[in-house]
Amino acid sequence: MKIAYLINDMYGIGGTVRTVANQAAALSARHEVEIVSVFRHRAEPVLPVPAQVSLRPLVDIRQQGEQATGVDGRPLYEGSERAGLPPLLFPVEDGRSSTHSRLTDDRLEEYLATTDADVVVGTRPGLNVVIARAAPRRVVKVGQEHLTYEQHSRELRQVMAAEYPNLDAFVTVTEADARTYAERMPMPGVRLLSIPNSVPAPPFTVNGQNSRTIVSAGRLAPSKRHDLLVQAFSMVSDEFPDWTLRIYGRGSRRGALGRLVGSLGLQDRVWLMGPHPRVEEAWAQGAFAAVTSSEEPFGMTIVEAMRSGLPVVSTDCPHGPASIIRDREDGLLVPNKSAPGIAEGLAQLMGDDQLRRRMSAAALTDSERFDPANVVRMHEELFAELAGAGAPSPPTPHLPAPRPEPPASCRVEAGPDGAAVLWFGLVEGVAGSDAGRIPERVVLAKSGRRIELLPEADGRVVVDASRRATEVGGGAEAVGSGVHDQAVNGPGAGGSGPGGSTTVAAPLKGLVTGEWQVFRVDGGVEAPVRDVEIHQHGFPMPAADTEELSLVVPARSTKGRLVLHVRRSAHHAEIEHVEIADGLITVQGRVLGRQRPDARARLVVRLRTAAQTRREFPSAVTASGEFTAVIDPEVVVRGREGDSEKWQMLLILSDGTECTVGRHLSGVVGYKRIIEYASQQVRPVRGIGCKVRPYYTVNDRLGLLTAPLAPTMPVDRVRVRPVGRRGDRLLFEVALGSPAPEGTAFALEVVRGTNAGQRYPLEALPHRPGREEGRLVGTLPLLAHNDYRGVSVLRASWQLRLKAGPAGALAKVGAKAVPDQTARRWSHGAYVRSVTVAPTGSGDMKVTVADVHVAEALNRRLR
């Protein structure tokens, strides 16, 4: 039969997207499957859709330039006026109704009227209602619930109760939620049952229960309660100093979580990793997983972690966790909404290696019940029963379990030896789109450098940045850009692959630190490697057991391409902890391969643009290589106050050896976006102050950023009024609570809106004797932009930021206390132009300009 899944946006990422991909992949082994995505916001979906499953978007919302809007600000997607009108078919009570419109109604109605699918499955309440209202009788109508009854508003439940009886079946993911619907929302004649979500077996499972890493993944949303997880970890972090917590995901709580981590001083222990397109790769780097939701409809992340071999510490919240985890067998159920309870669970697994191993084995075994091969049978039986097609034939025993996508054409393995093995070629017993196709050559490219490598007959290429590898001679000469590197083939080059055969090493002198793009050459055509699977294991590498820094860390670029991050240094000091307190910055770490003490070692902070400008701080090295340096920010900026500058760090030993300073041995790259340290402020008696902040460079080296501090001054009020013949300019008048400091420049910066990034100067008026306030004035020609020329009626908003400081190095001045104010003037004909200024929570200002028809305004006032 033909089965169609109707989803809001298959091009995004989330539990429903993963569930639909898994169900579609499993069913596609025996049926024709189509995924219909109402919206398409990017060229390709983040999570791959199997080649045998067709993906059909209905409305393309990829924005091209400025877009006009309709009712309630709805963008006119595809240039259609219908996109600007609120929906009638899709229920407005659904939380996603603001993104729907009369255009989506049209496309959904057209699809349902013309589809040749035997079964159409909705995946959220609004789409279930659409199917119930508009799908023809010849189609089997199935609604799926991916949340729970209690998570929907009363208004939405009323619509569901009215429309769901027109469905043929309604499916929840837990028995408990099915019982709730049966009791509170009777649906006569509708088949009501629960079918758990399916999760395919990952390509690899955990093989290092001693990674000392806790992994959590999911949307950074209030219901996920990552804040409780961070608080719980802080309660036991001192007891387990070698453990770290990695939280994967994106969402509205990202900023609040970052501030919580900073307030607890856990920047070096709790990492906000951002979203991951292949979460099984993240699970495989952990010792166990943590899920701390206050409510969980099912718990996809729990099953995914267990299928990767991780025991899970989860809150015992409604409804899913208790139906998945067998407490104290394959995981731990801890009290809901209780940081101490979560902390107790974390400590139990952190402190017992044997317990983790036992639970890991149990998790792998117990989670097999969620394999698509087992779950798909339940869907097939339901669809066949409703369609009157009879029971489906049993699956062929020798067929492997369905996977959501074919195996990747490039599998990358990075282990504790620091090398990365790229595997191209056939995956035994499995056929895929590119599986089995070995490239003629593999090219590594970076900033004009090129290294060409020849794969072995079995498709293996080893990229090794270590000095031990560069001592191996022979091989073929690489080509390109005048860089003479070597690709070494043969015994002794690298390690041994499966079966004991010798791998291919790339001991390349030109393999310098940085990000290398990876290309494959087929038939003389060079193309980036996109279809990739990355397996990292053996991290973090213990600094005490690591002699040199020579790492190749695989990752994906923002475009999904394979890149290799090379971290290479003959002498290196690995950062373990950075503390900002009491006006000082303390840096602790270990020198790799160091076996003797050095009492005269020093940490050097050197200006990147002028190496001769340097500051030195004592940093004695112990016999085991450990060091501690205390940096005084006041010493760093002395004589350079008011400048925005970058400083690099080096640890220089008494014999003159220079060690790079950074964080690399965890196997993570991109600390610049993961870790944010607080700033220390330096305020001199006179002049502009500075803030000094440790940061990680693009290559994960530790450095310092210095920036001017904005003068401390209250902003009492801001008045904005339209000026000019047609009100096409904005006059700003800023009243300060104190006189403007001499030598200080002021400007307004456009943060959001037309001309974003532009700065417009403000002039400080002379101080009036006997008055304590300062005054700034300036004119912004914002409305002279081409977008607003020739329009008869205007409505536009900007977010503006007041900045002050030395010229060329302005810093933000907060304006949270500015009262709302509106000014008006005649613009043209029957219209009055109004300008309203209001503060935002961040201390910026929102300025809105609108043309108001006088007659309409009077009518509204009279009503």
PDB file of C-alpha atoms in Angstrom, residues 696-824:
ATOM      1  CA  TYR A 696      39.292  30.402  22.718  1.00  0.00           C
ATOM      2  CA  THR A 697      40.483  31.103  19.200  1.00  0.00           C
ATOM      3  CA  VAL A 698      39.187  29.385  16.089  1.00  0.00           C
ATOM      4  CA  ASN A 699      41.899  26.752  16.636  1.00  0.00           C
ATOM      5  CA  ASP A 700      40.978  26.290  20.320  1.00  0.00           C
ATOM      6  CA  ARG A 701      44.021  28.113  21.672  1.00  0.00           C
ATOM      7  CA  LEU A 702      43.492  30.197  24.804  1.00  0.00           C
ATOM      8  CA  GLY A 703      43.892  33.959  24.553  1.00  0.00           C
ATOM      9  CA  LEU A 704      42.655  37.218  26.045  1.00  0.00           C
ATOM     10  CA  LEU A 705      40.266  39.817  24.647  1.00  0.00           C
ATOM     11  CA  THR A 706      40.429  43.365  25.894  1.00  0.00           C
ATOM     12  CA  ALA A 707      37.737  45.933  25.157  1.00  0.00           C
ATOM     13  CA  PRO A 708      36.827  49.375  26.492  1.00  0.00           C
ATOM     14  CA  LEU A 709      34.223  49.780  29.182  1.00  0.00           C
ATOM     15  CA  ALA A 710      31.463  52.198  28.413  1.00  0.00           C
ATOM     16  CA  PRO A 711      31.438  55.156  30.780  1.00  0.00           C
ATOM     17  CA  THR A 712      29.049  54.578  33.672  1.00  0.00           C
ATOM     18  CA  MET A 713      26.224  57.033  33.164  1.00  0.00           C
ATOM     19  CA  PRO A 714      22.450  56.828  33.560  1.00  0.00           C
ATOM     20  CA  VAL A 715      20.229  57.443  30.532  1.00  0.00           C
ATOM     21  CA  ASP A 716      17.221  59.382  31.796  1.00  0.00           C
ATOM     22  CA  ARG A 717      15.191  59.708  28.635  1.00  0.00           C
ATOM     23  CA  VAL A 718      15.367  59.437  24.870  1.00  0.00           C
ATOM     24  CA  ARG A 719      13.207  61.502  22.573  1.00  0.00           C
ATOM     25  CA  VAL A 720      12.879  60.665  18.878  1.00  0.00           C
ATOM     26  CA  ARG A 721      10.895  62.759  16.455  1.00  0.00           C
ATOM     27  CA  PRO A 722      10.521  62.848  12.689  1.00  0.00           C
ATOM     28  CA  VAL A 723      12.094  65.864  11.003  1.00  0.00           C
ATOM     29  CA  GLY A 724      12.519  67.003   7.441  1.00  0.00           C
ATOM     30  CA  ARG A 725       9.985  67.999   4.870  1.00  0.00           C
ATOM     31  CA  ARG A 726       8.282  64.587   4.768  1.00  0.00           C
ATOM     32  CA  GLY A 727       9.514  63.315   8.113  1.00  0.00           C
ATOM     33  CA  ASP A 728      12.182  61.258   6.329  1.00  0.00           C
ATOM     34  CA  ARG A 729      14.792  61.703   9.064  1.00  0.00           C
ATOM     35  CA  LEU A 730      14.794  60.936  12.792  1.00  0.00           C
ATOM     36  CA  LEU A 731      16.133  63.418  15.315  1.00  0.00           C
ATOM     37  CA  PHE A 732      17.431  61.796  18.518  1.00  0.00           C
ATOM     38  CA  GLU A 733      17.801  63.672  21.772  1.00  0.00           C
ATOM     39  CA  VAL A 734      19.345  61.719  24.660  1.00  0.00           C
ATOM     40  CA  ALA A 735      19.314  63.101  28.193  1.00  0.00           C
ATOM     41  CA  LEU A 736      22.032  61.694  30.472  1.00  0.00           C
ATOM     42  CA  GLY A 737      21.857  61.693  34.240  1.00  0.00           C
ATOM     43  CA  SER A 738      25.394  63.100  34.431  1.00  0.00           C
ATOM     44  CA  PRO A 739      27.614  65.271  32.216  1.00  0.00           C
ATOM     45  CA  ALA A 740      29.231  63.499  29.277  1.00  0.00           C
ATOM     46  CA  PRO A 741      32.918  62.708  30.096  1.00  0.00           C
ATOM     47  CA  GLU A 742      35.446  64.694  28.101  1.00  0.00           C
ATOM     48  CA  GLY A 743      37.008  62.877  25.166  1.00  0.00           C
ATOM     49  CA  THR A 744      34.144  60.395  24.921  1.00  0.00           C
ATOM     50  CA  ALA A 745      32.546  59.667  21.547  1.00  0.00           C
ATOM     51  CA  PHE A 746      28.892  58.627  21.270  1.00  0.00           C
ATOM     52  CA  ALA A 747      26.951  56.821  18.574  1.00  0.00           C
ATOM     53  CA  LEU A 748      23.736  54.961  17.849  1.00  0.00           C
ATOM     54  CA  GLU A 749      24.200  51.530  16.277  1.00  0.00           C
ATOM     55  CA  VAL A 750      21.481  49.744  14.302  1.00  0.00           C
ATOM     56  CA  VAL A 751      21.303  46.230  15.745  1.00  0.00           C
ATOM     57  CA  ARG A 752      18.255  45.006  13.810  1.00  0.00           C
ATOM     58  CA  GLY A 753      16.336  46.453  10.890  1.00  0.00           C
ATOM     59  CA  THR A 754      17.280  48.381   7.771  1.00  0.00           C
ATOM     60  CA  ASN A 755      20.964  49.377   7.701  1.00  0.00           C
ATOM     61  CA  ALA A 756      21.809  46.894  10.472  1.00  0.00           C
ATOM     62  CA  GLY A 757      25.425  47.327  11.532  1.00  0.00           C
ATOM     63  CA  GLN A 758      25.542  51.022  10.674  1.00  0.00           C
ATOM     64  CA  ARG A 759      26.558  53.571  13.296  1.00  0.00           C
ATOM     65  CA  TYR A 760      25.415  57.169  13.424  1.00  0.00           C
ATOM     66  CA  PRO A 761      27.324  59.674  15.579  1.00  0.00           C
ATOM     67  CA  LEU A 762      25.722  61.644  18.367  1.00  0.00           C
ATOM     68  CA  GLU A 763      27.062  65.027  19.386  1.00  0.00           C
ATOM     69  CA  ALA A 764      27.535  65.871  23.066  1.00  0.00           C
ATOM     70  CA  LEU A 765      26.197  69.380  23.650  1.00  0.00           C
ATOM     71  CA  PRO A 766      28.240  71.706  25.870  1.00  0.00           C
ATOM     72  CA  HIS A 767      27.591  71.256  29.564  1.00  0.00           C
ATOM     73  CA  ARG A 768      25.335  73.927  31.025  1.00  0.00           C
ATOM     74  CA  PRO A 769      26.639  75.438  34.261  1.00  0.00           C
ATOM     75  CA  GLY A 770      24.589  74.512  37.281  1.00  0.00           C
ATOM     76  CA  ARG A 771      22.975  71.500  35.572  1.00  0.00           C
ATOM     77  CA  GLU A 772      23.982  67.902  36.291  1.00  0.00           C
ATOM     78  CA  GLU A 773      22.676  66.334  33.113  1.00  0.00           C
ATOM     79  CA  GLY A 774      24.359  65.816  29.752  1.00  0.00           C
ATOM     80  CA  ARG A 775      22.694  65.993  26.358  1.00  0.00           C
ATOM     81  CA  LEU A 776      23.357  64.160  23.089  1.00  0.00           C
ATOM     82  CA  VAL A 777      21.784  64.913  19.722  1.00  0.00           C
ATOM     83  CA  GLY A 778      22.000  63.338  16.291  1.00  0.00           C
ATOM     84  CA  THR A 779      20.046  62.664  13.123  1.00  0.00           C
ATOM     85  CA  LEU A 780      19.541  59.255  11.509  1.00  0.00           C
ATOM     86  CA  PRO A 781      18.567  59.098   7.816  1.00  0.00           C
ATOM     87  CA  LEU A 782      17.031  55.646   8.273  1.00  0.00           C
ATOM     88  CA  LEU A 783      14.017  56.373   6.134  1.00  0.00           C
ATOM     89  CA  ALA A 784      16.089  57.349   3.113  1.00  0.00           C
ATOM     90  CA  HIS A 785      16.659  53.649   2.406  1.00  0.00           C
ATOM     91  CA  ASN A 786      15.527  52.367  -0.994  1.00  0.00           C
ATOM     92  CA  ASP A 787      13.018  50.023   0.630  1.00  0.00           C
ATOM     93  CA  TYR A 788      10.934  52.997   1.733  1.00  0.00           C
ATOM     94  CA  ARG A 789      11.067  55.181  -1.344  1.00  0.00           C
ATOM     95  CA  GLY A 790       7.764  55.578  -3.052  1.00  0.00           C
ATOM     96  CA  VAL A 791       5.691  53.819  -0.421  1.00  0.00           C
ATOM     97  CA  SER A 792       2.483  55.612   0.498  1.00  0.00           C
ATOM     98  CA  VAL A 793       2.188  54.252   4.052  1.00  0.00           C
ATOM     99  CA  LEU A 794       5.097  53.219   6.223  1.00  0.00           C
ATOM    100  CA  ARG A 795       5.437  50.918   9.203  1.00  0.00           C
ATOM    101  CA  ALA A 796       8.915  49.779  10.223  1.00  0.00           C
ATOM    102  CA  SER A 797      10.913  49.027  13.369  1.00  0.00           C
ATOM    103  CA  TRP A 798      14.562  49.098  14.371  1.00  0.00           C
ATOM    104  CA  GLN A 799      16.550  47.957  17.378  1.00  0.00           C
ATOM    105  CA  LEU A 800      19.131  50.593  18.286  1.00  0.00           C
ATOM    106  CA  ARG A 801      22.010  50.545  20.747  1.00  0.00           C
ATOM    107  CA  LEU A 802      23.608  53.534  22.473  1.00  0.00           C
ATOM    108  CA  LYS A 803      27.396  53.258  22.490  1.00  0.00           C
ATOM    109  CA  ALA A 804      30.122  55.348  24.091  1.00  0.00           C
ATOM    110  CA  GLY A 805      33.876  55.310  24.607  1.00  0.00           C
ATOM    111  CA  PRO A 806      37.053  56.323  22.822  1.00  0.00           C
ATOM    112  CA  ALA A 807      36.690  56.826  19.076  1.00  0.00           C
ATOM    113  CA  GLY A 808      36.996  53.518  17.245  1.00  0.00           C
ATOM    114  CA  ALA A 809      36.379  51.423  20.389  1.00  0.00           C
ATOM    115  CA  LEU A 810      32.846  52.148  21.537  1.00  0.00           C
ATOM    116  CA  ALA A 811      31.083  49.991  24.122  1.00  0.00           C
ATOM    117  CA  LYS A 812      27.401  49.544  24.952  1.00  0.00           C
ATOM    118  CA  VAL A 813      25.564  51.914  27.289  1.00  0.00           C
ATOM    119  CA  GLY A 814      22.378  50.380  28.684  1.00  0.00           C
ATOM    120  CA  ALA A 815      19.101  52.286  28.444  1.00  0.00           C
ATOM    121  CA  LYS A 816      16.699  50.010  30.315  1.00  0.00           C
ATOM    122  CA  ALA A 817      15.106  52.839  32.302  1.00  0.00           C
ATOM    123  CA  VAL A 818      14.072  54.907  29.283  1.00  0.00           C
ATOM    124  CA  PRO A 819      10.304  55.557  29.417  1.00  0.00           C
ATOM    125  CA  ASP A 820       8.154  54.875  26.360  1.00  0.00           C
ATOM    126  CA  GLN A 821       7.583  57.999  24.309  1.00  0.00           C
ATOM    127  CA  THR A 822       5.821  58.829  21.048  1.00  0.00           C
ATOM    128  CA  ALA A 823       6.261  61.891  18.858  1.00  0.00           C
ATOM    129  CA  ARG A 824       4.153  62.794  15.804  1.00  0.00           C
TER     130      ARG A 824
END
